[in-house]
Amino acid sequence: MKIGNVDLGERPLFLAPMEDVTDTSFRLMCREQGADMVYTEFVSSDALIRNVNSTTRKLYIDNRERPAAIQIYGKDVDSMVAAAKIVEEAQPDILDINFGCPVKKVAGKGAGAGMLRDVPKLLEITKAVVNAVKIPVTVKTRLGWDCNNKIITTLAEQLQDCGIQGLAIHGRTRSQMYTGEADWTLIAEVKNNPRISIPIIGNGDVTSPERAVECFDMYGVDAVMVGRASIGAPWVFGEMKKAVNNSVPYKPLSIKEKMSLLRRQVQESVDRIDEYRGILHIRRHLAATPLFKGIPNFRPLRIEMLRADNLEHLMDVLNRVEAIISEYYN
């Protein structure tokens, strides 16, 4: 599979863009574990052209992450074009446009999935961005605004006509947010449309290696995008990669190796930001990791882990956690 001249191999797995999750450190870990392409956190076009430091920092890509995409969002043609040109200077492999974020502070203001209520403007932005840069442009979106407006089959053709070189589809509407089940039948309908020639990437509820295989086999997508299942579990890409491509050698990580990755996330988060905010940032991964699920009488230690506010204390808790879960899994 290729997006532009970026060769992503057969049945590739992508790390979805997630705000406050897909920082440089996490992206690199996911690449090391088997992700074929990673996406930055989404970048506000308005903040980017205003040169807001916290936004411009999101443009940094470590060469070891590549191929990597930078994702932007906005609702104004001029600001999106200006932002796209700034992004191109950061030299990502791909520029992605976010027309799928459902959260109120984005969609409620007309950006992200909010653009699904103004398709003419959505298409105008897409065409203008494609024409403004030389790197491949892709789009990530949803099925539509709500259950009465599932427009993706028509929209996919329109976006392709704008010149995008790949389309990622989350199998929910904006009104669903992240509730209910993702509907992959419409993703398959887009993929099976004979007019569609660009790669179609499926996204939504890919939570296990078995499900990743089903998404390729049952729906025929060119790539599968993994989001929430990777939070606190970058090793999920290795497990999925082995499942979707049996020729890929893979040795499952031990508890010790998985805990080492979590400690690395903690340390790199602290090094990148500072001790207090770095720990706050990484708590989402620690709270979500499947490593700690089902451990008897784990709640007090979990609370202590998520309340730790300095590095020494948190690492001490993680050492105790490892001892407990190693005994449990053995």
Short mmCIF file of C-alpha atoms in Angstrom, two decimals:
data_model
loop_
_atom_site.label_atom_id
_atom_site.label_comp_id
_atom_site.label_asym_id
_atom_site.label_seq_id
_atom_site.Cartn_x
_atom_site.Cartn_y
_atom_site.Cartn_z
CA MET A 1 0.00 0.00 0.00
CA LYS A 2 1.21 3.50 -0.83
CA ILE A 3 0.09 6.99 0.07
CA GLY A 4 1.71 9.16 -2.54
CA ASN A 5 5.28 7.87 -2.68
CA VAL A 6 5.20 6.61 0.92
CA ASP A 7 5.37 2.81 0.84
CA LEU A 8 3.64 1.33 3.89
CA GLY A 9 3.84 -2.35 3.03
CA GLU A 10 1.03 -4.90 3.06
CA ARG A 11 -1.86 -4.69 5.55
CA PRO A 12 -0.29 -1.82 7.51
CA LEU A 13 -1.31 -0.74 11.00
CA PHE A 14 -1.50 2.96 11.85
CA LEU A 15 -1.41 4.71 15.22
CA ALA A 16 -4.39 7.08 15.28
CA PRO A 17 -3.91 10.75 16.14
CA MET A 18 -5.04 11.33 19.73
CA GLU A 19 -4.87 14.58 21.68
CA ASP A 20 -2.66 14.37 24.80
CA VAL A 21 -1.67 10.81 23.82
CA THR A 22 0.38 10.63 20.62
CA ASP A 23 3.39 12.65 21.68
CA THR A 24 6.83 11.97 20.21
CA SER A 25 7.82 9.42 22.84
CA PHE A 26 4.66 7.35 22.49
CA ARG A 27 4.76 7.48 18.69
CA LEU A 28 8.31 6.18 18.67
CA MET A 29 7.43 3.31 21.00
CA CYS A 30 4.50 2.32 18.81
CA ARG A 31 6.75 2.36 15.74
CA GLU A 32 9.29 0.20 17.55
CA GLN A 33 6.53 -2.23 18.48
CA GLY A 34 5.17 -2.60 14.94
CA ALA A 35 3.05 0.41 13.91
CA ASP A 36 3.66 1.14 10.22
CA MET A 37 2.76 4.82 10.44
CA VAL A 38 2.07 7.23 13.28
CA TYR A 39 0.17 10.52 13.55
CA THR A 40 0.84 13.52 15.74
CA GLU A 41 -1.70 14.98 18.09
CA PHE A 42 -3.98 17.23 16.06
CA VAL A 43 -2.75 20.76 15.50
CA SER A 44 -4.98 23.84 15.50
CA SER A 45 -4.43 25.87 12.32
CA ASP A 46 -5.31 29.10 14.13
CA ALA A 47 -2.85 28.44 16.95
CA LEU A 48 -0.17 27.39 14.49
CA ILE A 49 -0.30 30.58 12.45
CA ARG A 50 -0.24 32.57 15.70
CA ASN A 51 2.96 30.70 16.59
CA VAL A 52 1.65 29.40 19.92
CA ASN A 53 4.57 27.52 21.48
CA SER A 54 2.55 24.58 22.78
CA THR A 55 1.20 24.06 19.26
CA THR A 56 4.40 24.50 17.28
CA ARG A 57 6.10 21.92 19.53
CA LYS A 58 3.66 19.33 18.18
CA LEU A 59 5.28 19.62 14.76
CA TYR A 60 8.50 17.95 15.90
CA ILE A 61 9.11 14.53 14.35
CA ASP A 62 11.99 12.26 15.34
CA ASN A 63 13.39 10.63 12.20
CA ARG A 64 13.08 7.24 13.91
CA GLU A 65 9.28 7.66 13.88
CA ARG A 66 8.98 7.88 10.13
CA PRO A 67 6.77 7.54 8.24
CA ALA A 68 4.80 10.05 10.27
CA ALA A 69 1.86 12.34 9.55
CA ILE A 70 1.05 15.73 11.04
CA GLN A 71 -2.68 16.37 11.41
CA ILE A 72 -4.26 19.84 11.32
CA TYR A 73 -7.78 21.09 11.92
CA GLY A 74 -9.64 24.33 11.41
CA LYS A 75 -12.69 25.86 9.75
CA ASP A 76 -11.22 28.68 7.68
CA VAL A 77 -9.67 28.21 4.23
CA ASP A 78 -6.96 30.83 4.59
CA SER A 79 -5.78 29.69 8.02
CA MET A 80 -5.77 26.03 6.95
CA VAL A 81 -3.70 26.85 3.86
CA ALA A 82 -1.26 28.93 5.91
CA ALA A 83 -1.02 26.18 8.52
CA ALA A 84 -0.46 23.54 5.83
CA LYS A 85 2.50 25.49 4.47
CA ILE A 86 4.00 25.75 7.97
CA VAL A 87 3.50 22.02 8.46
CA GLU A 88 5.19 21.26 5.14
CA GLU A 89 8.30 23.08 6.37
CA ALA A 90 8.40 20.63 9.31
CA GLN A 91 8.84 17.87 6.71
CA PRO A 92 6.30 15.23 7.71
CA ASP A 93 5.80 12.36 5.30
CA ILE A 94 2.08 13.13 5.07
CA LEU A 95 -0.23 16.02 5.95
CA ASP A 96 -3.58 14.89 7.33
CA ILE A 97 -6.73 17.01 7.69
CA ASN A 98 -8.97 16.33 10.66
CA PHE A 99 -12.66 16.35 9.74
CA GLY A 100 -13.54 13.83 12.43
CA CYS A 101 -12.87 15.16 15.95
CA PRO A 102 -16.26 15.04 17.74
CA VAL A 103 -15.49 16.96 20.94
CA LYS A 104 -17.61 20.02 21.58
CA LYS A 105 -14.78 22.55 21.77
CA VAL A 106 -13.76 21.57 18.22
CA ALA A 107 -16.85 20.26 16.40
CA GLY A 108 -19.16 22.71 18.17
CA LYS A 109 -17.17 25.56 16.64
CA GLY A 110 -17.41 24.17 13.13
CA ALA A 111 -14.01 22.45 12.90
CA GLY A 112 -13.21 18.72 13.03
CA ALA A 113 -16.42 16.73 12.62
CA GLY A 114 -18.28 20.03 12.64
CA MET A 115 -17.23 20.42 9.01
CA LEU A 116 -19.57 17.53 8.15
CA ARG A 117 -22.43 20.05 8.46
CA ASP A 118 -20.85 22.27 5.80
CA VAL A 119 -19.65 19.96 3.04
CA PRO A 120 -19.02 22.74 0.48
CA LYS A 121 -16.63 24.46 2.93
CA LEU A 122 -15.07 21.10 3.83
CA LEU A 123 -14.33 20.43 0.16
CA GLU A 124 -13.09 23.98 -0.40
CA ILE A 125 -10.61 23.61 2.46
CA THR A 126 -9.46 20.20 1.24
CA LYS A 127 -8.83 21.34 -2.33
CA ALA A 128 -7.04 24.49 -1.18
CA VAL A 129 -4.73 22.54 1.16
CA VAL A 130 -3.96 19.93 -1.52
CA ASN A 131 -3.03 22.71 -3.94
CA ALA A 132 -0.93 24.55 -1.36
CA VAL A 133 1.60 21.81 -0.58
CA LYS A 134 3.70 19.24 -2.42
CA ILE A 135 3.53 16.46 0.19
CA PRO A 136 0.68 13.92 0.12
CA VAL A 137 -2.54 15.11 1.77
CA THR A 138 -4.98 12.72 3.46
CA VAL A 139 -8.22 13.17 5.38
CA LYS A 140 -9.61 11.55 8.51
CA THR A 141 -13.36 11.81 9.03
CA ARG A 142 -16.53 10.04 10.22
CA LEU A 143 -19.60 8.52 8.62
CA GLY A 144 -21.51 11.77 8.95
CA TRP A 145 -22.93 14.17 11.50
CA ASP A 146 -25.67 11.87 12.84
CA CYS A 147 -27.62 8.72 11.96
CA ASN A 148 -29.81 10.67 9.54
CA ASN A 149 -26.83 12.12 7.69
CA LYS A 150 -24.39 9.31 6.94
CA ILE A 151 -22.79 10.92 3.93
CA ILE A 152 -19.46 9.10 3.76
CA THR A 153 -20.07 7.15 0.54
CA THR A 154 -20.69 10.34 -1.44
CA LEU A 155 -18.18 12.40 0.53
CA ALA A 156 -15.38 9.91 -0.15
CA GLU A 157 -15.73 10.43 -3.90
CA GLN A 158 -15.84 14.20 -3.47
CA LEU A 159 -12.70 14.18 -1.31
CA GLN A 160 -10.88 11.99 -3.80
CA ASP A 161 -11.83 14.46 -6.52
CA CYS A 162 -10.19 17.19 -4.42
CA GLY A 163 -6.88 15.39 -4.77
CA ILE A 164 -6.36 13.65 -1.43
CA GLN A 165 -4.21 10.51 -1.52
CA GLY A 166 -5.75 8.55 1.32
CA LEU A 167 -8.90 8.54 3.46
CA ALA A 168 -9.27 7.30 7.04
CA ILE A 169 -12.84 6.65 8.16
CA HIS A 170 -13.96 6.26 11.76
CA GLY A 171 -17.05 4.06 11.71
CA ARG A 172 -19.21 6.33 13.86
CA THR A 173 -21.12 9.55 13.37
CA ARG A 174 -20.24 12.70 15.25
CA SER A 175 -23.37 12.38 17.41
CA GLN A 176 -22.22 8.93 18.56
CA MET A 177 -18.94 10.36 19.86
CA TYR A 178 -17.26 7.13 21.05
CA THR A 179 -20.40 5.28 22.15
CA GLY A 180 -22.04 2.28 20.53
CA GLU A 181 -20.25 0.10 18.02
CA ALA A 182 -18.30 1.33 15.01
CA ASP A 183 -20.08 0.50 11.75
CA TRP A 184 -17.54 -0.95 9.35
CA THR A 185 -20.12 -1.85 6.68
CA LEU A 186 -20.11 1.70 5.35
CA ILE A 187 -16.31 1.74 5.40
CA ALA A 188 -16.43 -1.41 3.26
CA GLU A 189 -18.97 0.23 0.94
CA VAL A 190 -16.54 3.07 0.33
CA LYS A 191 -13.67 0.65 -0.26
CA ASN A 192 -15.74 -1.43 -2.71
CA ASN A 193 -16.86 1.60 -4.72
CA PRO A 194 -15.25 1.12 -8.15
CA ARG A 195 -14.74 4.89 -8.41
CA ILE A 196 -12.51 4.93 -5.35
CA SER A 197 -8.84 4.47 -6.18
CA ILE A 198 -7.17 5.96 -3.10
CA PRO A 199 -6.29 3.84 -0.03
CA ILE A 200 -9.07 3.48 2.54
CA ILE A 201 -8.04 3.21 6.19
CA GLY A 202 -10.57 1.81 8.66
CA ASN A 203 -10.79 3.04 12.24
CA GLY A 204 -12.98 2.29 15.24
CA ASP A 205 -13.07 -0.45 17.90
CA VAL A 206 -9.93 -2.25 16.74
CA THR A 207 -9.15 -3.60 20.18
CA SER A 208 -7.46 -6.96 19.59
CA PRO A 209 -5.28 -8.82 17.10
CA GLU A 210 -8.28 -10.93 16.12
CA ARG A 211 -10.35 -7.84 15.35
CA ALA A 212 -7.54 -6.34 13.28
CA VAL A 213 -7.51 -9.49 11.14
CA GLU A 214 -11.31 -9.35 10.76
CA CYS A 215 -11.16 -5.73 9.61
CA PHE A 216 -8.75 -6.58 6.82
CA ASP A 217 -10.46 -9.84 5.82
CA MET A 218 -14.12 -8.88 6.15
CA TYR A 219 -14.08 -5.26 5.01
CA GLY A 220 -11.17 -5.18 2.58
CA VAL A 221 -9.60 -1.97 3.87
CA ASP A 222 -6.07 -1.07 2.83
CA ALA A 223 -4.94 -0.24 6.36
CA VAL A 224 -6.28 -0.42 9.90
CA MET A 225 -5.94 2.48 12.34
CA VAL A 226 -5.66 1.74 16.06
CA GLY A 227 -6.54 4.34 18.66
CA ARG A 228 -7.69 3.79 22.23
CA ALA A 229 -6.49 0.17 22.38
CA SER A 230 -2.90 1.42 22.19
CA ILE A 231 -3.13 3.78 25.17
CA GLY A 232 -0.92 2.32 27.88
CA ALA A 233 -0.19 -0.61 25.55
CA PRO A 234 2.15 0.29 22.68
CA TRP A 235 2.99 -3.42 22.40
CA VAL A 236 -0.48 -4.04 20.91
CA PHE A 237 0.99 -3.23 17.49
CA GLY A 238 3.42 -6.13 17.68
CA GLU A 239 0.63 -8.50 18.66
CA MET A 240 -1.60 -7.24 15.85
CA LYS A 241 1.23 -7.25 13.31
CA LYS A 242 1.90 -10.92 13.96
CA ALA A 243 -1.81 -11.72 13.61
CA VAL A 244 -2.38 -9.88 10.33
CA ASN A 245 0.87 -11.06 8.76
CA ASN A 246 2.02 -14.49 9.91
CA SER A 247 5.37 -14.06 8.19
CA VAL A 248 6.33 -11.32 10.67
CA PRO A 249 8.45 -12.77 13.49
CA TYR A 250 7.20 -11.70 16.90
CA LYS A 251 8.05 -12.73 20.42
CA PRO A 252 5.40 -11.59 22.93
CA LEU A 253 6.75 -9.17 25.48
CA SER A 254 7.13 -10.32 29.06
CA ILE A 255 5.53 -8.50 31.98
CA LYS A 256 8.97 -7.10 32.80
CA GLU A 257 9.37 -5.75 29.24
CA LYS A 258 5.90 -4.19 29.23
CA MET A 259 6.51 -2.55 32.59
CA SER A 260 9.84 -1.28 31.26
CA LEU A 261 7.98 0.44 28.41
CA LEU A 262 5.58 2.08 30.86
CA ARG A 263 8.50 3.30 32.99
CA ARG A 264 10.15 4.66 29.85
CA GLN A 265 6.96 6.57 29.01
CA VAL A 266 6.95 8.07 32.49
CA GLN A 267 10.62 9.08 32.36
CA GLU A 268 10.43 10.52 28.84
CA SER A 269 7.27 12.45 29.67
CA VAL A 270 9.01 14.02 32.66
CA ASP A 271 12.14 14.75 30.61
CA ARG A 272 10.10 16.35 27.82
CA ILE A 273 7.87 18.55 30.00
CA ASP A 274 8.76 18.66 33.70
CA GLU A 275 8.24 16.39 36.69
CA TYR A 276 4.79 17.53 37.79
CA ARG A 277 3.15 18.05 34.39
CA GLY A 278 4.95 15.07 32.87
CA ILE A 279 3.41 12.79 35.49
CA LEU A 280 -0.02 14.32 34.95
CA HIS A 281 0.34 13.70 31.22
CA ILE A 282 1.29 10.05 31.60
CA ARG A 283 -1.48 9.15 34.05
CA ARG A 284 -3.85 8.54 31.14
CA HIS A 285 -1.63 5.72 29.91
CA LEU A 286 -1.21 4.23 33.38
CA ALA A 287 -4.96 4.35 34.00
CA ALA A 288 -5.76 2.69 30.67
CA THR A 289 -3.13 -0.02 30.44
CA PRO A 290 -4.62 -3.53 30.26
CA LEU A 291 -1.70 -4.86 32.32
CA PHE A 292 -3.45 -3.95 35.56
CA LYS A 293 -6.95 -5.17 34.74
CA GLY A 294 -8.30 -8.07 36.76
CA ILE A 295 -5.58 -8.01 39.43
CA PRO A 296 -7.21 -8.92 42.80
CA ASN A 297 -7.19 -6.23 45.49
CA PHE A 298 -5.37 -3.85 43.17
CA ARG A 299 -7.52 -0.78 43.78
CA PRO A 300 -5.51 0.80 46.67
CA LEU A 301 -2.25 0.50 44.73
CA ARG A 302 -3.90 1.83 41.59
CA ILE A 303 -5.12 4.89 43.51
CA GLU A 304 -1.64 5.44 44.95
CA MET A 305 -0.11 5.12 41.46
CA LEU A 306 -2.50 7.68 39.96
CA ARG A 307 -2.03 10.10 42.86
CA ALA A 308 1.77 10.00 42.93
CA ASP A 309 3.03 13.51 42.15
CA ASN A 310 6.79 13.00 42.01
CA LEU A 311 8.98 10.70 39.98
CA GLU A 312 10.59 8.84 42.87
CA HIS A 313 7.23 7.95 44.40
CA LEU A 314 5.71 6.90 41.09
CA MET A 315 8.65 4.68 40.15
CA ASP A 316 8.50 3.07 43.59
CA VAL A 317 4.81 2.31 43.08
CA LEU A 318 5.50 0.86 39.62
CA ASN A 319 8.16 -1.42 41.11
CA ARG A 320 5.61 -2.73 43.60
CA VAL A 321 3.03 -3.06 40.85
CA GLU A 322 5.41 -5.14 38.76
CA ALA A 323 6.04 -7.54 41.63
CA ILE A 324 2.31 -8.02 42.16
CA ILE A 325 1.30 -8.49 38.54
CA SER A 326 4.29 -10.76 37.82
CA GLU A 327 3.10 -13.06 40.58
CA TYR A 328 -0.49 -12.85 39.33
CA TYR A 329 0.31 -13.67 35.70
CA ASN A 330 2.69 -16.47 36.66
#
